[in-house]
Coordinates of C-alpha atoms and ligand atoms in Angstrom, one line a residue:
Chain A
X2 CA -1.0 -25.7 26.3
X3 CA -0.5 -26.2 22.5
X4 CA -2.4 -25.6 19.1
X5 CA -1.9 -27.1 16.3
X6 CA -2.4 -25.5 12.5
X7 CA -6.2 -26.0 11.3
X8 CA -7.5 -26.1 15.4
X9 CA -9.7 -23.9 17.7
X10 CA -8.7 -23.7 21.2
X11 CA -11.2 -21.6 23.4
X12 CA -10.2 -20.0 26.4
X13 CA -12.5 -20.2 29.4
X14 CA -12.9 -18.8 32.8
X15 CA -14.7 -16.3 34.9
X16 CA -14.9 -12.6 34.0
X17 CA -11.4 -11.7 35.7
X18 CA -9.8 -15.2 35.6
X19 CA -7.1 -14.0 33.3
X20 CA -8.2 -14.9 29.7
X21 CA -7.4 -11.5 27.9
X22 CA -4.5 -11.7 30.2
X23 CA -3.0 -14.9 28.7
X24 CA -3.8 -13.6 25.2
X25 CA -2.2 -10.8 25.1
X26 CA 0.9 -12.3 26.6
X27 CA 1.0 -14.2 23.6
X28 CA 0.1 -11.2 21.3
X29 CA 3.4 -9.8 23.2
X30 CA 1.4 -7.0 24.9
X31 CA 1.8 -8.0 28.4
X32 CA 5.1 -9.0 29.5
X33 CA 5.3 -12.7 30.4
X34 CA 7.5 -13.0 33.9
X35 CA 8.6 -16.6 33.4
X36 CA 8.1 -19.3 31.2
X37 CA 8.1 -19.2 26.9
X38 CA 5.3 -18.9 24.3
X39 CA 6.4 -20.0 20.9
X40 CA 4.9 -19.2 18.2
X41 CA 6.6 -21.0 15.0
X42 CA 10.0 -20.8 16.6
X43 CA 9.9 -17.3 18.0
X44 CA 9.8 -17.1 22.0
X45 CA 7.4 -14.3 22.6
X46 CA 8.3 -14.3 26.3
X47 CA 11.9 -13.3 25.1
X48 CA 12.1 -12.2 21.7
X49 CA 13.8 -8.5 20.9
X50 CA 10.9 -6.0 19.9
X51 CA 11.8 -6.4 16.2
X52 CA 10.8 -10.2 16.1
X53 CA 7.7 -9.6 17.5
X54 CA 7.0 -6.6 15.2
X55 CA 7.7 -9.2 12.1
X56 CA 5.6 -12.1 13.9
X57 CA 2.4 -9.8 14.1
X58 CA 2.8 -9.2 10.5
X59 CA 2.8 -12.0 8.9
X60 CA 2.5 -14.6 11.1
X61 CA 0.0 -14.1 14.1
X62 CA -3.4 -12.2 13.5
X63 CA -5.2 -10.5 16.4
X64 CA -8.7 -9.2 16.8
X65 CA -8.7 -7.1 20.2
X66 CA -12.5 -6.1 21.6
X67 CA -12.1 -2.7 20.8
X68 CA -10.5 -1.0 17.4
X69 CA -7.3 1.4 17.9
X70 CA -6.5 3.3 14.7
X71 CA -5.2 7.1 13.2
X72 CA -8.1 9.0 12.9
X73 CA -9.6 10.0 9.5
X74 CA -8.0 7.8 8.0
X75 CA -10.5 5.8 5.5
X76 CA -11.9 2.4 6.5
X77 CA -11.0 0.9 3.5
X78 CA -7.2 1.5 4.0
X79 CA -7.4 0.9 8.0
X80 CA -7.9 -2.8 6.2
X81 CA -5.3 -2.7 4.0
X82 CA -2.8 -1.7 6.0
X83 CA -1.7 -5.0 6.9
X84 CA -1.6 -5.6 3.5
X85 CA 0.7 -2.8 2.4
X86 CA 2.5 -3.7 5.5
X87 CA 3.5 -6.6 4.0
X88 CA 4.2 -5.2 0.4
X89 CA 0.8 -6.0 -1.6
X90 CA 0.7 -3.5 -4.2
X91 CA -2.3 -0.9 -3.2
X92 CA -4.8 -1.6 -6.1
X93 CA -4.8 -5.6 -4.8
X94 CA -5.1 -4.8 -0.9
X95 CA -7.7 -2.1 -1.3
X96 CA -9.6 -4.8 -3.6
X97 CA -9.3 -7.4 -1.1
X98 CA -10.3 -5.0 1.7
X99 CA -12.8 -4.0 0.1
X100 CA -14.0 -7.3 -0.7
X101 CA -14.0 -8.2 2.9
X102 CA -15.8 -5.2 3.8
X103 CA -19.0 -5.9 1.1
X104 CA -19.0 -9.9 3.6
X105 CA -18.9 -8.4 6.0
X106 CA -21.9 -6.1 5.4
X107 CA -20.2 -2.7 5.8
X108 CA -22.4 -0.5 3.8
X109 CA -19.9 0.9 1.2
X110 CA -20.6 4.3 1.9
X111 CA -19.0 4.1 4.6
X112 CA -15.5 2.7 3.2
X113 CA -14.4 6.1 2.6
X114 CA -15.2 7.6 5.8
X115 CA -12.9 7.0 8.9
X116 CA -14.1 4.1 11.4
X117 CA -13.8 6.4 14.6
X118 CA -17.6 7.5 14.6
X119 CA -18.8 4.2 13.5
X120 CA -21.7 2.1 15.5
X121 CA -19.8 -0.5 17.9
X122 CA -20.8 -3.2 15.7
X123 CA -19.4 -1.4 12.6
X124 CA -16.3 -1.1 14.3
X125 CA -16.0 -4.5 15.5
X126 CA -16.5 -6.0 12.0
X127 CA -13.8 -3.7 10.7
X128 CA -11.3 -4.7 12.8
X129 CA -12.1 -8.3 12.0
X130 CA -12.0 -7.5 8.4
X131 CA -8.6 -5.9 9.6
X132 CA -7.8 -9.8 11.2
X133 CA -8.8 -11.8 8.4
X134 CA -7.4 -9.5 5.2
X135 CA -4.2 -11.5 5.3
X136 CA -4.6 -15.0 5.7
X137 CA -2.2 -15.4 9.3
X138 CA -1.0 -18.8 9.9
X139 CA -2.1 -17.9 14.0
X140 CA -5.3 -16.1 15.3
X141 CA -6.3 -14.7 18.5
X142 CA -9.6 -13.5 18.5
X143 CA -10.6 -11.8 21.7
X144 CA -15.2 -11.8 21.4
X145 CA -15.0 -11.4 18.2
X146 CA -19.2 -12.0 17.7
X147 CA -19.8 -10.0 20.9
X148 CA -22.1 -7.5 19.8
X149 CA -23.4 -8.4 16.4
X150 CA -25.9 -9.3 15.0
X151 CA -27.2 -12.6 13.8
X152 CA -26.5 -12.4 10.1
X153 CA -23.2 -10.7 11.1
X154 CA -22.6 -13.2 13.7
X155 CA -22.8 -16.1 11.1
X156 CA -20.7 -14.1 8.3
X157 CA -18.1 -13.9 10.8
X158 CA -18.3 -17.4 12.0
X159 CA -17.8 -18.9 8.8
X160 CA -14.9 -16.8 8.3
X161 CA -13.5 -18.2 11.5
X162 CA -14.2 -21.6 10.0
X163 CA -12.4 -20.6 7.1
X164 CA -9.2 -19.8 8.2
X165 CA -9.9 -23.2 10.3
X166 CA -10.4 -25.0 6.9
X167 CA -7.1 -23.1 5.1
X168 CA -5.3 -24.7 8.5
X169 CA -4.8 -21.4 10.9
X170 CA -4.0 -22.3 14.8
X171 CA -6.6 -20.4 16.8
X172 CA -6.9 -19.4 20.4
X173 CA -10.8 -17.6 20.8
X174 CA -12.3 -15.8 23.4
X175 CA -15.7 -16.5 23.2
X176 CA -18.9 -16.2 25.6
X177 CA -21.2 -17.3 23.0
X178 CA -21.6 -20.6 24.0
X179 CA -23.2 -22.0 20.7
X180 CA -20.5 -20.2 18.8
X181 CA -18.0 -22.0 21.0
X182 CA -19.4 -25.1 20.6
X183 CA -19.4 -24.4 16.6
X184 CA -16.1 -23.0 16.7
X185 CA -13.4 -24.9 18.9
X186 CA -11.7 -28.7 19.4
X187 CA -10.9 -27.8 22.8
X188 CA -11.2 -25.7 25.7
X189 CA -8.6 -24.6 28.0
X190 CA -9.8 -24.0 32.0
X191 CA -7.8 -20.9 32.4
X192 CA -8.9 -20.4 36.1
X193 CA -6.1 -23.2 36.4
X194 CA -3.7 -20.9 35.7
X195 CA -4.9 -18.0 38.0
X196 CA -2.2 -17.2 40.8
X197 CA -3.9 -18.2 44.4
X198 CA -3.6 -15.0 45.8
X199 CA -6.1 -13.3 43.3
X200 CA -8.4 -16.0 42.8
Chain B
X20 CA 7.9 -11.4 0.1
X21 CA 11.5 -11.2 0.8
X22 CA 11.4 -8.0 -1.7
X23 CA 9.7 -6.2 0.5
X24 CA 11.5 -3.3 2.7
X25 CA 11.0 -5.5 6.1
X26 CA 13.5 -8.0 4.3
X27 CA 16.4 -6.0 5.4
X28 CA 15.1 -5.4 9.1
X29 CA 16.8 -8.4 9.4
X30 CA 19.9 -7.7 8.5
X31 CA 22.6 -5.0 10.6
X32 CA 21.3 -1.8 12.4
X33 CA 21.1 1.1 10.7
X34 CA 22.2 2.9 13.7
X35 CA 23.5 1.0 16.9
X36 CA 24.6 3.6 20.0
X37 CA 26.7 2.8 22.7
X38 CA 27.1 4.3 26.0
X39 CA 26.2 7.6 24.9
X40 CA 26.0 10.2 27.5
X41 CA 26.6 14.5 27.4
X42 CA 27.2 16.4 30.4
X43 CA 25.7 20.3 30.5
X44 CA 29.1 21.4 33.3
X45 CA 27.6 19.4 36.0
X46 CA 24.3 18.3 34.9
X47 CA 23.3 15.4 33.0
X48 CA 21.8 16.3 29.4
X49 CA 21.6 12.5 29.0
X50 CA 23.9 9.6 30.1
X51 CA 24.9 6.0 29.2
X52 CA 22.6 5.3 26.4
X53 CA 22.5 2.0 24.6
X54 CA 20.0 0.8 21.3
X55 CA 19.8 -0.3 18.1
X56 CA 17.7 0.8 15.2
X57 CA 17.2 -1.5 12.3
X58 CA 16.0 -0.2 8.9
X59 CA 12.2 0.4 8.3
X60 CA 11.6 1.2 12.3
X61 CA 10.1 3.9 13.9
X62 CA 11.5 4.5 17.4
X63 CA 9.3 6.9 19.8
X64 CA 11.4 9.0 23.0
X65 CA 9.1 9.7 25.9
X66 CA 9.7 11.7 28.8
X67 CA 8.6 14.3 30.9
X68 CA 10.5 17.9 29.9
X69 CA 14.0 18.4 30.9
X70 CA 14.4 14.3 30.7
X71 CA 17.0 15.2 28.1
X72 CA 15.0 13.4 25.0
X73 CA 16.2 16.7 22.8
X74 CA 19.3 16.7 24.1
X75 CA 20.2 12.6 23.2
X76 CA 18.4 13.2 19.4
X77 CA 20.7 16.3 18.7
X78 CA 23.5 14.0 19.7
X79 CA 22.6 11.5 17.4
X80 CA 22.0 14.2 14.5
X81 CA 25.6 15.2 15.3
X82 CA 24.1 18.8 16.0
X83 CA 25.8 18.1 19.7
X84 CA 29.1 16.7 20.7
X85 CA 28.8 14.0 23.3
X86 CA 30.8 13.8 26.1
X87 CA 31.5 9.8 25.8
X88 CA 30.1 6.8 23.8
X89 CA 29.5 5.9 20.5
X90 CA 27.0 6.5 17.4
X91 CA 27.6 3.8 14.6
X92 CA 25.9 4.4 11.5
X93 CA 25.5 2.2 8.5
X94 CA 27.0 4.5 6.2
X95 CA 27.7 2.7 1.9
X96 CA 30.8 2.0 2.5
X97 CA 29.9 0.3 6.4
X98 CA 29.2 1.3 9.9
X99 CA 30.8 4.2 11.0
X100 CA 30.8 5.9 14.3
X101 CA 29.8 9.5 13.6
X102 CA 30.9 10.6 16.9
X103 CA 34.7 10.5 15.7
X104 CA 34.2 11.3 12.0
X105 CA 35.1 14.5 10.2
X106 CA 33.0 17.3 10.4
X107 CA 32.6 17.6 6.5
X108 CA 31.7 13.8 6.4
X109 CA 29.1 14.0 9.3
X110 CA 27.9 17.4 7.1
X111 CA 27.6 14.8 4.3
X112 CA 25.5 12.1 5.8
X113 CA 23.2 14.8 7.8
X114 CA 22.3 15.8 3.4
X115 CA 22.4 12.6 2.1
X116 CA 21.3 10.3 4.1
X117 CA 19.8 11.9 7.4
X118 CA 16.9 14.4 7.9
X119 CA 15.9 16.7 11.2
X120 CA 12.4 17.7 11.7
X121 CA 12.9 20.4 14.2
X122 CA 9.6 21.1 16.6
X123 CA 9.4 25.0 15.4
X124 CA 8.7 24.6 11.1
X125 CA 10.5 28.1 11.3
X126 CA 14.1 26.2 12.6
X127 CA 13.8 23.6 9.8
X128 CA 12.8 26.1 6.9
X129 CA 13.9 28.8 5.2
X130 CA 11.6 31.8 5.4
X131 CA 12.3 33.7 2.5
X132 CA 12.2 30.6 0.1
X133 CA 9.4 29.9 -1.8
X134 CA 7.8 26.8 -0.4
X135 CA 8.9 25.0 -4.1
X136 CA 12.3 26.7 -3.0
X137 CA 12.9 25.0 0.3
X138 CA 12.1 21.9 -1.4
X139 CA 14.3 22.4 -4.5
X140 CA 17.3 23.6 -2.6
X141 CA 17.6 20.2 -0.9
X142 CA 18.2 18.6 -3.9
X143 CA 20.5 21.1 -5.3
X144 CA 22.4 20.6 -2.0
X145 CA 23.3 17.2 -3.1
X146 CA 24.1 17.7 -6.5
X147 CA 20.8 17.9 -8.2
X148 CA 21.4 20.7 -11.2
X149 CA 18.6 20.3 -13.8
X150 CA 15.6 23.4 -13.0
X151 CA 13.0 21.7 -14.8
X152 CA 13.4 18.3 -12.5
X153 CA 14.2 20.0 -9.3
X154 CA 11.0 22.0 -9.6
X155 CA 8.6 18.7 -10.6
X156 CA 10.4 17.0 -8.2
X157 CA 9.3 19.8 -5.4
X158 CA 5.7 19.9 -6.7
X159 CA 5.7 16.0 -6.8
X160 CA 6.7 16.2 -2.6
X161 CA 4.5 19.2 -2.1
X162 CA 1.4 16.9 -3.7
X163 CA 2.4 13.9 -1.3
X164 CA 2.1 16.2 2.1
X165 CA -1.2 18.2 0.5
X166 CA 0.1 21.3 -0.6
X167 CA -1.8 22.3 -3.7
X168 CA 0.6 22.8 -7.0
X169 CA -0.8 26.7 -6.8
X170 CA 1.0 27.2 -3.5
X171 CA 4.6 26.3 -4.9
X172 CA 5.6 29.9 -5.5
X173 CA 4.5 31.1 -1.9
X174 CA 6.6 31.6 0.6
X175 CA 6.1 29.4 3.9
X176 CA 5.1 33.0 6.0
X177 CA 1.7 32.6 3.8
X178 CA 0.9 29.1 5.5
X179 CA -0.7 28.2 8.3
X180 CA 1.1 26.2 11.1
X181 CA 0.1 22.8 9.9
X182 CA 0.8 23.6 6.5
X183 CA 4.5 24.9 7.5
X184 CA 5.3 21.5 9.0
X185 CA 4.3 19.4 6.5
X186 CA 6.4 21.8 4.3
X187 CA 9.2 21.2 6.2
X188 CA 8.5 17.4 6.2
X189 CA 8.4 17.8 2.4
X190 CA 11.8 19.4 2.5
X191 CA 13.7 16.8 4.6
X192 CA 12.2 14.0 2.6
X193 CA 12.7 15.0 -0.5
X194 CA 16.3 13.4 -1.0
X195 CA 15.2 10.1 -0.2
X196 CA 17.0 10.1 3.5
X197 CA 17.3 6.5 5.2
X198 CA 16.8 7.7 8.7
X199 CA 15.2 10.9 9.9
X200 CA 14.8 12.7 13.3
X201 CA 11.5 14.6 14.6
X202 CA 11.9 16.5 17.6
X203 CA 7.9 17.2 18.6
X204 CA 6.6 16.9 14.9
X205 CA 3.4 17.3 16.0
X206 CA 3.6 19.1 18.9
X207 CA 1.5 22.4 18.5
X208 CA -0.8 21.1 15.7
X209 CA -4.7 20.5 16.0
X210 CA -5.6 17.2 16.2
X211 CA -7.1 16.6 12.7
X212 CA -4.0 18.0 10.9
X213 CA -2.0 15.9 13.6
X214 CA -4.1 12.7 12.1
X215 CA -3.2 14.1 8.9
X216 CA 0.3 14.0 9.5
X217 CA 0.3 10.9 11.6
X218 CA -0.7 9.1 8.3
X219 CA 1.4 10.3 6.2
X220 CA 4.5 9.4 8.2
X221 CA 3.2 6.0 8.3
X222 CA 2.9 5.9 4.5
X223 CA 6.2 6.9 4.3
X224 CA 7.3 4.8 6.3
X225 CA 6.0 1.6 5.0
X226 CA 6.8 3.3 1.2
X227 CA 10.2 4.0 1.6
X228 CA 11.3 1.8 3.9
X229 CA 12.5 5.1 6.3
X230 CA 13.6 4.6 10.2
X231 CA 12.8 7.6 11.7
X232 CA 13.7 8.6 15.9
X233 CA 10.7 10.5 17.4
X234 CA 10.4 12.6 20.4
X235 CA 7.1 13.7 21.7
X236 CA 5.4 14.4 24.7
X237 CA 2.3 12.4 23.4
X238 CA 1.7 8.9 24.3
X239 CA -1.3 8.8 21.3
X240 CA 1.0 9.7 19.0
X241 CA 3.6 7.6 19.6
X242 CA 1.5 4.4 20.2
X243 CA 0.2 5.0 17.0
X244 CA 3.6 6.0 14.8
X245 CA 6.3 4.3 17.2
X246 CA 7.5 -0.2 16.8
X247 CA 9.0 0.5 20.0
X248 CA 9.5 2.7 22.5
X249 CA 12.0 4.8 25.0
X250 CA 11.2 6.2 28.0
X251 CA 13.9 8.8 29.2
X252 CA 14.0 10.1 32.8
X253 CA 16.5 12.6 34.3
X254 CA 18.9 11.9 31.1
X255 CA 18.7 7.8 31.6
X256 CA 16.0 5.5 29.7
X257 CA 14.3 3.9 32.6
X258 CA 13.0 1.8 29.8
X259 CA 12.7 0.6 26.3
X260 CA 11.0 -2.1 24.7
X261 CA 7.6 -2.6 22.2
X262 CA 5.8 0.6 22.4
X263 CA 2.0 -1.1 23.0
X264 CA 4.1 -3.5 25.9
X265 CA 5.8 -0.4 27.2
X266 CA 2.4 1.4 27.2
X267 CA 0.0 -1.4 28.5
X268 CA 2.0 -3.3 30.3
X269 CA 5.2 -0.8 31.7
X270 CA 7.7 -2.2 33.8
X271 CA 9.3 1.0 35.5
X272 CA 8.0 3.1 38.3
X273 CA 8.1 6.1 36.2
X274 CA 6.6 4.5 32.9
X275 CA 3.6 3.6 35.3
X276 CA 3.2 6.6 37.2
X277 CA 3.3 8.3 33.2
X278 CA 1.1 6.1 31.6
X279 CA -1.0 6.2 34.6
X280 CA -1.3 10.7 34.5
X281 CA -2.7 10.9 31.2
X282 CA -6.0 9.9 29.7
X283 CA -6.1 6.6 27.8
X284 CA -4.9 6.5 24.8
Ligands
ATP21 N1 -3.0 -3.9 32.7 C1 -3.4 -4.5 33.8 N2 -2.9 -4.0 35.0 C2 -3.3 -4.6 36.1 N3 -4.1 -5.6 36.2 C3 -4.6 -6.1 35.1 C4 -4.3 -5.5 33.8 N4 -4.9 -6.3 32.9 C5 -5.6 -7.2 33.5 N5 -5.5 -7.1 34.9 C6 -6.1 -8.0 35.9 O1 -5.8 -9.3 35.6 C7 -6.9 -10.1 35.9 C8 -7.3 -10.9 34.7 O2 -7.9 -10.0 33.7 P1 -8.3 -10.4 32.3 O3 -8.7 -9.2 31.5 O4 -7.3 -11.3 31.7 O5 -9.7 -11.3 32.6 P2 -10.6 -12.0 31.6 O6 -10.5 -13.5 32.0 O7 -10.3 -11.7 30.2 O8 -12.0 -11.5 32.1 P3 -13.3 -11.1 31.2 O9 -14.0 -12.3 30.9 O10 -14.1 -10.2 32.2 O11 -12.9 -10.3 30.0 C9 -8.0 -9.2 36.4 O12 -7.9 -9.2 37.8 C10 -7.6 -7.9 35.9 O13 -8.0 -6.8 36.7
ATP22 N1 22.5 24.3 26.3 C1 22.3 23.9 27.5 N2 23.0 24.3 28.5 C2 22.8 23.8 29.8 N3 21.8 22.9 30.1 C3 21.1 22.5 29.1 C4 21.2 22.9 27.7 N4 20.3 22.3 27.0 C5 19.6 21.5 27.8 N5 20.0 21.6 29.1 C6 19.5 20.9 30.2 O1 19.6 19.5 30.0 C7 18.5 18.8 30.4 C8 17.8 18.0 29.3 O2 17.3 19.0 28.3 P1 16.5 18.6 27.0 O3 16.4 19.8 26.2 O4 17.3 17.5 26.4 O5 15.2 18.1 27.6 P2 13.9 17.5 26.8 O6 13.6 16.1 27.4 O7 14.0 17.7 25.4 O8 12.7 18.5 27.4 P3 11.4 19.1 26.7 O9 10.4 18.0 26.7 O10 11.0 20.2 27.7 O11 11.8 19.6 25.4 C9 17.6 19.9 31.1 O12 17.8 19.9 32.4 C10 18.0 21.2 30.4 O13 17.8 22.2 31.3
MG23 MG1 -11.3 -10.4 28.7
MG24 MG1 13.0 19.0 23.9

């Protein structure tokens, strides 16, 4: 399969079919056996750890299900960090964080506080913020509306549409069928893929 | 964006080691060890104990002679193997260039130093002379690890255990090293001081461009701190790669039966 810059391609398939499984391959999480994902002109499947360290950041975004960070360390900065990452001077990628957090409807009382305690919904829009704070030229988002919602729901859907608009490749997850139909160009059976013996 | 510190992690290794193994009489401290480290990267060494991940990082500190193989560093004037260098030269690079955070703050500090002191006395060790610099200079390092300016003048016995490793921390960093070795930094801390610490590596990290070689027993630690990741087993890596591909996704017997025994991290 392929995805071109400015299109959505969902990913769909039972619960177990291997979704999450394909994404993360391509995120470089999970080891691919055989076969080569490029992304620009990196081969995921057998680039050295250092390329894929420099692809994820600044080329290829990734909103996982469930947020992973240091704990106590402010929310504000757990979205900037891709920022400073990438050499933003701190005043700008706090500002742009923050700005991202005030869309996103983060109550900004909260920006100084770390995200581990936060409400599953809170978190989720973080890490999205966290996603969408440098504009990547790739996405993968993993059920990124999953448990928001409806005015959270729409903010991030028209962020999605966004980095459509400013021409990112994305490959979503997404069992919100209306958001799917919203969101992507194409959909991609993944259950073809599925090795015989586990299906 | 090419100004940036990851700009040069494409350019040579900072350290590249080659069949590097060290033999305790008959028993294997570690054997035939092969990676590179490239500037601005944070390598993690797991392992269960005795797996010899101590053992390979004093080799590579050049506080242990190995038995065979090879430890190139980047020196200014070009890669060197350290292995076959002078003793005053490696001396040299482990001031200038290299720092060692050992496990226990009391092996990395001096005791009966004022905590400004065993900052200060880093700097004077490569050359720094003037008092009134060496001094802001200390406070200035103290600030960045959260030791407050009224604490410069007491001695590191008057700290508590967290405090004494981010002391020591303090004291390795403040001479602008390029690569620097942690032996457990963590180990033995409570957790929110271990957070503490975590994220201030990481600043430093991303700030000053550092490569740093950590060995700890905790896989949170290092899937949070570590770009890749080493898993030692009887002296040998079993396995190496991206730390969250190592961790999710581990190819080895060993890495699965380790990743397997803990809680998920
Ligand atoms: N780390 C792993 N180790 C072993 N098996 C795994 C691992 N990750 C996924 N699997 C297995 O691979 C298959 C595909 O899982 P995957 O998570 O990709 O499904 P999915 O299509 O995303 O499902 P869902 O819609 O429920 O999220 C499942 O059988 C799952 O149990
Ligand atoms: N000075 C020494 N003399 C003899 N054997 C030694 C010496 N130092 C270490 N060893 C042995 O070498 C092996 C590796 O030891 P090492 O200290 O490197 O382990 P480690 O992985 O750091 O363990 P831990 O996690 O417990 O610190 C062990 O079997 C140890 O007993
Ligand atoms: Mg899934
Ligand atoms: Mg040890």
């Amino acid at each position: 399969m392929a995805v071109s810059p400015g299109e959505c391609l969902g990913l769909v398939g039972a619960s177990g079919s291997g979704k999450s499984t394909l994404m993360r391959m391509i995120w470089g999480n999970y080891l691919a056996a055989s076969g080569s994902i490029m992304v620009g002109d990196v081969d995921v499947a057998k680039a050295a750890p250092r390329e894929i360290i420099a692809l994820r950041r600044g080329t290829l975004g990734y909103v996982s299900q469930f947020l992973r960070v240091v704990p106590r360390v402010p929310t504000v900065d757990v979205v900037a960090e891709p920022l400073l990452t990438l050499g933003v001077p701190v005043a700008e990628a706090r500002g742009r964080a923050m700005a991202l957090l005030a869309q996103l409807n983060i109550p900004e009382r909260l920006w100084s506080l770390s995200p581990t305690t936060f409400s599953g919904g809170e978190q989720q829009r973080v890490n999205i913020a966290r996603g969408f704070v440098h504009p990547y030229p790739a996405l993968l988002l993993d059920e990124p509306t999953a448990s928001l919602d409806a005015v959270n729901r729409e903010v991030v859907l028209s962020l999605i549409e966004g980095a459509k608009a400013r021409g990112a490749a994305i490959i979503g997850i997404f069992h919100d069928e209306q958001a799917r139909a919203r969101l992507c160009d194409r959909l991609v059976d993944v259950t073809q893929f599925t090795p015989k013996a586990v299906q | 964006m090419d100004t940036s510190i990851w700009a040069k992690m494409k350019t040579q290794p900072l350290l590249s080691v080659r069949d590097l193994s060290k033999f305790y009489g008959g028993r294997i401290g570690c054997a035939d060890v092969n990676f590179d480290l490239f500037p601005g990267e944070v390598l993690g060494i797991v392992g269960e104990s005795g797996s010899g991940k101590s053992t390979l990082l004093s080799c590579l500190a050049g506080h242990l002679a190995p038995d065979r193989g090879e430890v190139i560093f980047a020196t200014t004037e070009g890669p060197r193997d350290t292995v076959l260098m002078a003793e005053a030269a490696r001396r040299r690079l482990a001031r200038t260039d290299w720092a060692y955070v050992h496990q226990n703050p009391r092996d990395g500090l001096r005791m009966g130093v004022s905590a400004g002191g065993n900052v200060g006395e880093r700097l004077m060790a490569v050359g720094a002379r003037h008092y009134g610099q060496i001094r802001e200079a200390a406070v200035d390092w103290l600030g960045r690890v959260e030791i407050a300016a009224d604490r410069v003048d007491d001695r590191p016995n008057a700290f508590s255990g967290g405090m004494q490793q981010r002391l020591q921390i303090a004291r390795n960093l403040v001479t602008g090293p390029r690569l620097v070795f942690m032996d457990e930094p963590t180990g033995g801390l409570d957790v929110s001081v271990q957070a503490r610490l975590l994220d201030l590596l990481r600043g430093l990290v991303r700030e000053m461009g550092l490569s740093a070689i950590i060995v700890t027993h905790d896989l949170a630690v290092v899937r949070l701190l570590a770009d890749r990741l080493m898993v030692m087993k009887g002296g040998y890596v079993v396995e190496q790669g991206l730390t969250d591909q190592v961790l999710d996704d581990p190819q080895h017997e060993y890495t699965q039966l380790l990743v397997s025994s803990v809680l998920q991290v």
